mmCIF file with all atom_site columns, C-alpha atoms in Angstrom:
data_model
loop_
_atom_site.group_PDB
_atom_site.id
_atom_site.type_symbol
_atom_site.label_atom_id
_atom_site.label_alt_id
_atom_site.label_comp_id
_atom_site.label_asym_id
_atom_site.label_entity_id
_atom_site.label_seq_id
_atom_site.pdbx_PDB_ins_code
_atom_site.Cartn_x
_atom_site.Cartn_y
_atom_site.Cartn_z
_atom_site.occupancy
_atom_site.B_iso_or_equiv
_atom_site.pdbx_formal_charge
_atom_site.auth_seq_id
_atom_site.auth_comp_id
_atom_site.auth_asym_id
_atom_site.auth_atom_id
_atom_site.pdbx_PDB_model_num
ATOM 1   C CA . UNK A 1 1   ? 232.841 -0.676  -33.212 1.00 96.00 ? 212 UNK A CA 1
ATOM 2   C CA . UNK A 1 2   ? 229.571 0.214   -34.598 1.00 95.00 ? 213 UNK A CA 1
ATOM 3   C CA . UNK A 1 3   ? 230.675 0.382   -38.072 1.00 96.00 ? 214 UNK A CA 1
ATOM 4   C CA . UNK A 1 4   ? 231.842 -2.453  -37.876 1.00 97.00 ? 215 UNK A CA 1
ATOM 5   C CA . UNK A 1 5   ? 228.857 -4.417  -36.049 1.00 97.00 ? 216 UNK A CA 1
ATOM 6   C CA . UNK A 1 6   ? 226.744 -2.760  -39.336 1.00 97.00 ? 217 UNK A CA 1
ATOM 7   C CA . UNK A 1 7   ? 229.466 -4.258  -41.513 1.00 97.00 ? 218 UNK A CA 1
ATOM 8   C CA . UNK A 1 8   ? 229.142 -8.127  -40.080 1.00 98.00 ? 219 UNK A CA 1
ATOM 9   C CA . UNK A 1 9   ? 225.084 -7.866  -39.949 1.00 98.00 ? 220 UNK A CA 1
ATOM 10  C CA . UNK A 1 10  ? 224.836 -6.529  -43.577 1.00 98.00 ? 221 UNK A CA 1
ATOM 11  C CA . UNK A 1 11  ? 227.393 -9.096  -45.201 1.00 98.00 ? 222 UNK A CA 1
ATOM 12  C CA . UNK A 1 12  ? 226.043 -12.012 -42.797 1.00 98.00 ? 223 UNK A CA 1
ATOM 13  C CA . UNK A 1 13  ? 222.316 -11.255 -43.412 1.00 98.00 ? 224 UNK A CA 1
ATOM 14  C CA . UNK A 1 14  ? 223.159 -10.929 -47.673 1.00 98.00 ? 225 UNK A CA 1
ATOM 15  C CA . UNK A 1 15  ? 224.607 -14.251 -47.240 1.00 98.00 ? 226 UNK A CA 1
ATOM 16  C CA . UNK A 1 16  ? 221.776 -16.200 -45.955 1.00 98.00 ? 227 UNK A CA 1
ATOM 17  C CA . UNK A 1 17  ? 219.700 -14.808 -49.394 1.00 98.00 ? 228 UNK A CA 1
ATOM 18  C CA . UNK A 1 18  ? 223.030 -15.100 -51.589 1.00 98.00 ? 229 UNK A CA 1
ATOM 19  C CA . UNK A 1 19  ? 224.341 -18.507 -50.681 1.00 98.00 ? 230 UNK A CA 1
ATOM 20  C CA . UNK A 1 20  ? 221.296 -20.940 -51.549 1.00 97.00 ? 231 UNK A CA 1
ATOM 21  C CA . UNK A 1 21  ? 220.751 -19.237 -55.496 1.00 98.00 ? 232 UNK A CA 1
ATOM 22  C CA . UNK A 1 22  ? 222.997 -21.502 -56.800 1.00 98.00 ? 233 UNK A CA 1
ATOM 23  C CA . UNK A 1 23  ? 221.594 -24.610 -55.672 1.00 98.00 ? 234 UNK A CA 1
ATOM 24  C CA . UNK A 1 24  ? 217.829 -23.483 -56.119 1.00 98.00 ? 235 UNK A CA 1
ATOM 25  C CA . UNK A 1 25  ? 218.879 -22.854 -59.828 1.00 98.00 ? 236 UNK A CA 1
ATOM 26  C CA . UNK A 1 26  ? 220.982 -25.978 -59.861 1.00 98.00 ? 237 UNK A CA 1
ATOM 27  C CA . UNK A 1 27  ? 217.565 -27.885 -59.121 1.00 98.00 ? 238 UNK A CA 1
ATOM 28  C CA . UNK A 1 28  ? 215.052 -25.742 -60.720 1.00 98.00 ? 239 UNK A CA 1
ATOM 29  C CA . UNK A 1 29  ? 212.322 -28.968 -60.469 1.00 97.00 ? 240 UNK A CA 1
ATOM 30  C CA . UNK A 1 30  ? 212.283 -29.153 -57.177 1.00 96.00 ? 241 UNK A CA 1
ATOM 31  C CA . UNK A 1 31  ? 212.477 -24.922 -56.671 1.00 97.00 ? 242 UNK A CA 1
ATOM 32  C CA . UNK A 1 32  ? 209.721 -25.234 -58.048 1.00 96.00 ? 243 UNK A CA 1
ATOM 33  C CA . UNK A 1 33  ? 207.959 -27.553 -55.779 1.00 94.00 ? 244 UNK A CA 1
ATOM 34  C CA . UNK A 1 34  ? 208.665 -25.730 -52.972 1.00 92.00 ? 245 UNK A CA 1
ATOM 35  C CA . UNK A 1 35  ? 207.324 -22.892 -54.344 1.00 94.00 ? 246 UNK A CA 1
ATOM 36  C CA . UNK A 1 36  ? 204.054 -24.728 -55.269 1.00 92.00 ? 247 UNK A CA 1
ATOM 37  C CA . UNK A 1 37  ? 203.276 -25.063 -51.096 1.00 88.00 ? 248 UNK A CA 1
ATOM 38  C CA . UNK A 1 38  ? 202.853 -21.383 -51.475 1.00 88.00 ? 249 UNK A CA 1
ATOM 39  C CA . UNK A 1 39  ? 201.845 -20.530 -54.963 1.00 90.00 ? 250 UNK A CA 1
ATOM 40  C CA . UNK A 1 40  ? 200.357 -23.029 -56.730 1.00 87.00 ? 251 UNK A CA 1
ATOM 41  C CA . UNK A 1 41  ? 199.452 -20.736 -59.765 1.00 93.00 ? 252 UNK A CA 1
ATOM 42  C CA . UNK A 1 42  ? 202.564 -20.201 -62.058 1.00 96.00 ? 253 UNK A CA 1
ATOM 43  C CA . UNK A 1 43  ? 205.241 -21.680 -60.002 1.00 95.00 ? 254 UNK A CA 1
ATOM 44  C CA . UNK A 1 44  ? 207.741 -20.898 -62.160 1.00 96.00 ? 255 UNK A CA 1
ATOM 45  C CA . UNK A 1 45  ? 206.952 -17.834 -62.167 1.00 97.00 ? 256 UNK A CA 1
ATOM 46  C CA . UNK A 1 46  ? 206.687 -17.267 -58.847 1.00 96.00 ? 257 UNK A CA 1
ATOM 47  C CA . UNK A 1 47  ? 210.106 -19.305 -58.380 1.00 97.00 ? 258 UNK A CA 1
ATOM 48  C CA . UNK A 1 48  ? 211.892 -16.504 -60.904 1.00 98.00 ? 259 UNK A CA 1
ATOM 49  C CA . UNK A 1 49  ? 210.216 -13.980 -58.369 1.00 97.00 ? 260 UNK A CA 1
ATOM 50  C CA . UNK A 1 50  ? 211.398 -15.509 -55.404 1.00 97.00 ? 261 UNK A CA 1
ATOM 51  C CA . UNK A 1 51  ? 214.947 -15.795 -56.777 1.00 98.00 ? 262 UNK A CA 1
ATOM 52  C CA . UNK A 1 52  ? 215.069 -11.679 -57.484 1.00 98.00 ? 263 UNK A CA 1
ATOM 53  C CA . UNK A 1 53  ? 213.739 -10.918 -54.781 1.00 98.00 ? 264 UNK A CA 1
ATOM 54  C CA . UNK A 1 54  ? 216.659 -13.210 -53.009 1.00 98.00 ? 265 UNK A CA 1
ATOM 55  C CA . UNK A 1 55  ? 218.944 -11.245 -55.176 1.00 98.00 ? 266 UNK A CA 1
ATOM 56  C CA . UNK A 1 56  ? 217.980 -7.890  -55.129 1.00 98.00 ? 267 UNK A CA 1
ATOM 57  C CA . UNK A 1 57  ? 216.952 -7.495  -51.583 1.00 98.00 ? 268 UNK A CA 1
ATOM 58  C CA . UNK A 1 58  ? 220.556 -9.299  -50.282 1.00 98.00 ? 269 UNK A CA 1
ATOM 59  C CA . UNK A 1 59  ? 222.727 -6.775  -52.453 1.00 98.00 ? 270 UNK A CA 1
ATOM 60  C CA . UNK A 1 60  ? 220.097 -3.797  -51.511 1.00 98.00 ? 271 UNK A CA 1
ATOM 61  C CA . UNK A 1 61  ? 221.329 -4.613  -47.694 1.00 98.00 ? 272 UNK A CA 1
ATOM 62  C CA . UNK A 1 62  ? 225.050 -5.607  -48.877 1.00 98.00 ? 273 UNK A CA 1
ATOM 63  C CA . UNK A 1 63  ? 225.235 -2.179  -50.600 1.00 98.00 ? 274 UNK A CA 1
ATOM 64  C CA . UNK A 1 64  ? 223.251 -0.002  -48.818 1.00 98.00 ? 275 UNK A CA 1
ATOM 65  C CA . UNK A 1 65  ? 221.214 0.743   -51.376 1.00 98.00 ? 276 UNK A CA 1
ATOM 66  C CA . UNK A 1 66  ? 217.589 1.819   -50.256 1.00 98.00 ? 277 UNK A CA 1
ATOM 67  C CA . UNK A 1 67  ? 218.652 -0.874  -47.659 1.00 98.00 ? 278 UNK A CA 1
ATOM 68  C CA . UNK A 1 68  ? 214.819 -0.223  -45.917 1.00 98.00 ? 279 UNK A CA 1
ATOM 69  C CA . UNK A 1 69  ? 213.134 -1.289  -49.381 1.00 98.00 ? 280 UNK A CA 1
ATOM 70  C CA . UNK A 1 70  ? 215.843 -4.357  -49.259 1.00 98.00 ? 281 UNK A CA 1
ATOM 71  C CA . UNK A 1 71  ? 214.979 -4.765  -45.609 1.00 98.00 ? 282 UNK A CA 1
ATOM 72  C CA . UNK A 1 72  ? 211.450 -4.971  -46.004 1.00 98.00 ? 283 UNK A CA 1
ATOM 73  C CA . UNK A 1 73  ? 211.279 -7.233  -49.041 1.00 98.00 ? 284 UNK A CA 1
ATOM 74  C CA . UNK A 1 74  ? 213.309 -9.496  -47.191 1.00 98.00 ? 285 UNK A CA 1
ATOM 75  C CA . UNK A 1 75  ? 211.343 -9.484  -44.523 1.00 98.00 ? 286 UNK A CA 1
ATOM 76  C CA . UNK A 1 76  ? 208.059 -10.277 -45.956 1.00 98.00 ? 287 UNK A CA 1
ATOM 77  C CA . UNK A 1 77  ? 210.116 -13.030 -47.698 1.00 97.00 ? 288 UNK A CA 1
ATOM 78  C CA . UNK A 1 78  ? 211.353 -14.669 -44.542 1.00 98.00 ? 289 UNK A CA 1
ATOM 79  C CA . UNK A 1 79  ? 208.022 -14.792 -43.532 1.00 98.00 ? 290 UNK A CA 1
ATOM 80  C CA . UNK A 1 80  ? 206.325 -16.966 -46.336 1.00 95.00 ? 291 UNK A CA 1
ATOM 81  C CA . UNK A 1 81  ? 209.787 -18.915 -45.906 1.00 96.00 ? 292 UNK A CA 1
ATOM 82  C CA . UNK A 1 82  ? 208.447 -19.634 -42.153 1.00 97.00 ? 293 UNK A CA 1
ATOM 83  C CA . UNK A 1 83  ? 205.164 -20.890 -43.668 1.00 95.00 ? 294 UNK A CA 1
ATOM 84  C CA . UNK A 1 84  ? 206.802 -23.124 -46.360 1.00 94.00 ? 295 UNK A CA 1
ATOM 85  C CA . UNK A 1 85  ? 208.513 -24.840 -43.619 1.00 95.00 ? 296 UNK A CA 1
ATOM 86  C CA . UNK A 1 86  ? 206.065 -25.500 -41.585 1.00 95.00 ? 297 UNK A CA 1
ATOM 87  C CA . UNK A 1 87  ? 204.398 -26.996 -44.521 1.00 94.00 ? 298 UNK A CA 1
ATOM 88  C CA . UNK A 1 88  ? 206.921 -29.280 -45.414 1.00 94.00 ? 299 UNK A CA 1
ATOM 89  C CA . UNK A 1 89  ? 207.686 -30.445 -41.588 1.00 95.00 ? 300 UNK A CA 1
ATOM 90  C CA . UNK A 1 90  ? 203.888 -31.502 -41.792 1.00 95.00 ? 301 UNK A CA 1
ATOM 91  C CA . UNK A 1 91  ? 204.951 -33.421 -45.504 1.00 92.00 ? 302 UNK A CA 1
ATOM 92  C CA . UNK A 1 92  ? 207.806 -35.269 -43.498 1.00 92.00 ? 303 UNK A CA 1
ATOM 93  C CA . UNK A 1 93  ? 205.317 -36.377 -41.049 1.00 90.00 ? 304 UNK A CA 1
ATOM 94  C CA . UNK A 1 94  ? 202.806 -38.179 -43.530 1.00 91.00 ? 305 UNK A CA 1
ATOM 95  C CA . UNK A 1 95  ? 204.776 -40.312 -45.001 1.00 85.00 ? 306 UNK A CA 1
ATOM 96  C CA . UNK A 1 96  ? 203.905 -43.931 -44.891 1.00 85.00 ? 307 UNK A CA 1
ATOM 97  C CA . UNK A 1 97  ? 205.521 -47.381 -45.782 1.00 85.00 ? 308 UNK A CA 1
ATOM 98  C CA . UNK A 1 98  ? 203.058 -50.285 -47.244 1.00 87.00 ? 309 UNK A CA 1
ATOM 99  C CA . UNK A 1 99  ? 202.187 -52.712 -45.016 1.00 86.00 ? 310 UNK A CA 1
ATOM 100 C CA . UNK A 1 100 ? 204.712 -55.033 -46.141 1.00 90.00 ? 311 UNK A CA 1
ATOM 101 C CA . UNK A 1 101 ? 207.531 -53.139 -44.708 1.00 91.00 ? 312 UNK A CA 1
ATOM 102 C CA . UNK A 1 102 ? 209.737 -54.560 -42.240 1.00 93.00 ? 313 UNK A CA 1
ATOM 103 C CA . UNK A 1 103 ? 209.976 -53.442 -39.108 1.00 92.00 ? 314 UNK A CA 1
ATOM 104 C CA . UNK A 1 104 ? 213.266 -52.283 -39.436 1.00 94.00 ? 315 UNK A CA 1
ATOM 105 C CA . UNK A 1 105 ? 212.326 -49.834 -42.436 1.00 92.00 ? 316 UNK A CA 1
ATOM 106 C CA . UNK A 1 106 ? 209.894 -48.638 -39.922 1.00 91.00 ? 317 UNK A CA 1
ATOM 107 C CA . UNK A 1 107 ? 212.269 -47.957 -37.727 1.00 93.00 ? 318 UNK A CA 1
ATOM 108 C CA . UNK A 1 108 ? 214.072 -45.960 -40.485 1.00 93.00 ? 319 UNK A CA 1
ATOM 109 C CA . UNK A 1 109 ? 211.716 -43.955 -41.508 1.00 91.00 ? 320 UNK A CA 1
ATOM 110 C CA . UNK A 1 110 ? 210.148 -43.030 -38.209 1.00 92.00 ? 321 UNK A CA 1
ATOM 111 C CA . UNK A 1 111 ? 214.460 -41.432 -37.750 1.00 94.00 ? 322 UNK A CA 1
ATOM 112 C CA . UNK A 1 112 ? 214.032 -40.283 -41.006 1.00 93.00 ? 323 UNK A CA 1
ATOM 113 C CA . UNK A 1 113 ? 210.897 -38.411 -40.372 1.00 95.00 ? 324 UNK A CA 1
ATOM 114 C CA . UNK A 1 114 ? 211.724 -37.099 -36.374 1.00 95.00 ? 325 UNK A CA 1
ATOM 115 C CA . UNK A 1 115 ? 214.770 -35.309 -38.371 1.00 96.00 ? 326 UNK A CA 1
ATOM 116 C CA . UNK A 1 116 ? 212.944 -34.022 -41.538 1.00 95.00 ? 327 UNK A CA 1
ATOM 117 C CA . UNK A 1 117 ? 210.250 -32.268 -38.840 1.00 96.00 ? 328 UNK A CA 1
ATOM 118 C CA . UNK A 1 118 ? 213.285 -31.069 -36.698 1.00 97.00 ? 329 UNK A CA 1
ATOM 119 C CA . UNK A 1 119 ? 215.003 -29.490 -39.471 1.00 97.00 ? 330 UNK A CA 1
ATOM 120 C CA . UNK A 1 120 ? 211.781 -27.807 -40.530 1.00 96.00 ? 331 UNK A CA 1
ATOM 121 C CA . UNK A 1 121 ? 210.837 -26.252 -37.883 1.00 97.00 ? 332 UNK A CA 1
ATOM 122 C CA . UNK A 1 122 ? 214.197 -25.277 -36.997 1.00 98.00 ? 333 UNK A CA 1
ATOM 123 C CA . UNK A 1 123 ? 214.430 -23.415 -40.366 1.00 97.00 ? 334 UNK A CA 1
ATOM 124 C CA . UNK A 1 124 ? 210.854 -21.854 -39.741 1.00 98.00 ? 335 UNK A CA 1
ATOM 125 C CA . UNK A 1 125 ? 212.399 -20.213 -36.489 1.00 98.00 ? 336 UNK A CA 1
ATOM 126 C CA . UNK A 1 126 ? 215.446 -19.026 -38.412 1.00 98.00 ? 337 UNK A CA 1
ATOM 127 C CA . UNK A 1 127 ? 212.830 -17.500 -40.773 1.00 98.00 ? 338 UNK A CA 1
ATOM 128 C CA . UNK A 1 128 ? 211.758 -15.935 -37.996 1.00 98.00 ? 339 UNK A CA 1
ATOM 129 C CA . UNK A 1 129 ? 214.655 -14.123 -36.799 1.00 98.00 ? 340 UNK A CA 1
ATOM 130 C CA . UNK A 1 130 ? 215.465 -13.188 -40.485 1.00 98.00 ? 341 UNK A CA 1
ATOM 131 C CA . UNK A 1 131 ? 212.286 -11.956 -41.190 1.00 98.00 ? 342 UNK A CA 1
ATOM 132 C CA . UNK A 1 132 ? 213.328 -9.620  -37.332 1.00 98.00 ? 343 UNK A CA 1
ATOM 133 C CA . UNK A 1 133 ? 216.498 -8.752  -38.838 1.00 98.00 ? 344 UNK A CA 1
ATOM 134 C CA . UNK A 1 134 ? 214.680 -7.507  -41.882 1.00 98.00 ? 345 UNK A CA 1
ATOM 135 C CA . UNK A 1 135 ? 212.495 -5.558  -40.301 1.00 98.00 ? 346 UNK A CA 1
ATOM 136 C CA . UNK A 1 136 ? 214.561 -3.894  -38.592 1.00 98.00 ? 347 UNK A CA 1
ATOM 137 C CA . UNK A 1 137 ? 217.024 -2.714  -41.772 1.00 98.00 ? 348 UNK A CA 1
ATOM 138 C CA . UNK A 1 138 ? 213.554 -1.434  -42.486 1.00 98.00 ? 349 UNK A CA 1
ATOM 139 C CA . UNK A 1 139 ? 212.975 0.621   -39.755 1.00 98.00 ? 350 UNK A CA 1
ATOM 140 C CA . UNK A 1 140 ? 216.879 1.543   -39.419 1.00 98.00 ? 351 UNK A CA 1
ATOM 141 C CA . UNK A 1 141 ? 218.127 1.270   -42.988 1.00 98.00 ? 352 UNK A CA 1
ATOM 142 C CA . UNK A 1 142 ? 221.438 -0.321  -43.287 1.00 97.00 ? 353 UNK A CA 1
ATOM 143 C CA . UNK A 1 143 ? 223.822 2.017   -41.319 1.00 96.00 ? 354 UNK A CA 1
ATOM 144 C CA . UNK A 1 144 ? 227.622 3.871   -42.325 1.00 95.00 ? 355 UNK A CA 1
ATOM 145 C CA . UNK A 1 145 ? 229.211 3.374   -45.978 1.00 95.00 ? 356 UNK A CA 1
ATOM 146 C CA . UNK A 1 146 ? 225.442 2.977   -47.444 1.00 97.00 ? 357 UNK A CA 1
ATOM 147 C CA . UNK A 1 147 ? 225.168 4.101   -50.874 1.00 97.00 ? 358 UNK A CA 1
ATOM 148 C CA . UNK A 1 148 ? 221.867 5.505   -50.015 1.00 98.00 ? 359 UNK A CA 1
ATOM 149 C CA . UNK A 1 149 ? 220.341 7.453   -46.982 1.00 97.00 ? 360 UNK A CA 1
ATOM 150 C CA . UNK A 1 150 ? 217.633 6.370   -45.368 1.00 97.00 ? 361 UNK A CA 1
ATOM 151 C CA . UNK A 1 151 ? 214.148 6.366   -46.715 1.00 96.00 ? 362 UNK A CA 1
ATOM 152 C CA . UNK A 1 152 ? 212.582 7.694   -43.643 1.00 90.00 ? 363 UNK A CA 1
#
């Protein structure tokens, strides 16, 4: 049962990193942007980073290979991805109409905003426990069928 507990962490925790590439590359303008809240020198740059890092620390875990360096990578990771959220839940809450907005706009927009802040913060606490997860594939490594043994 073990084995296969390792198995479903592993492939569920490669996923979270896996799954988003395409659509960050899909819409490389506003990768970018989001980047910027942490990095505002060379966002590209730092975007092309972010999107190795993604990459090479998810298969690192999938595989098992030097699953602590993985681990750890992805862990430091998770936590700028707790500060970007943050950031962008406090974006969602300064957004303004003009003042010749109807009320009912208003009305929209305060919605609008309650969920933008909700979803960010609820993503910053995910980065949380990702960033735990991480952490402890560092302190662990990534269990049976690795390609690697542990670093330590």
């Amino acid at each position: 049962m073990e084995i296969i507990a390792w198995a479903v962490l592993r492939l569920a925790f490669a996923w979270m990193f896996l799954y988003p590439i395409k659509d960050l590359l899909a819409d490389w303008g506003s990768t970018k942007k989001v980047v910027g809240l942490l990095t505002p020198v060379f966002p590209g740059l730092c975007a092309v980073i972010m999107l190795l890092v993604m990459l090479g620390g998810s298969l690192s875990i999938l595989l098992g290979y030097y699953a602590q360096i993985g681990g750890l990578v992805l862990c430091l990771y998770s936590i700028f991805g707790v500060k970007v959220h943050y950031k962008l839940s406090q974006q969602a809450k300064a957004g303004h109409l003009s003042s010749q907005a109807s009320d009912c706009d208003r009305e929209v927009l305060a919605e609008a905003q309650a969920l933008a802040v909700v979803g960010h913060i609820t993503s910053a606490e995910k980065n949380v426990v990702l960033a735990a997860v991480g952490f402890m594939f560092t302190l662990l490594g990534s269990g049976a069928f690795s390609l690697t043994d542990n670093i330590f």
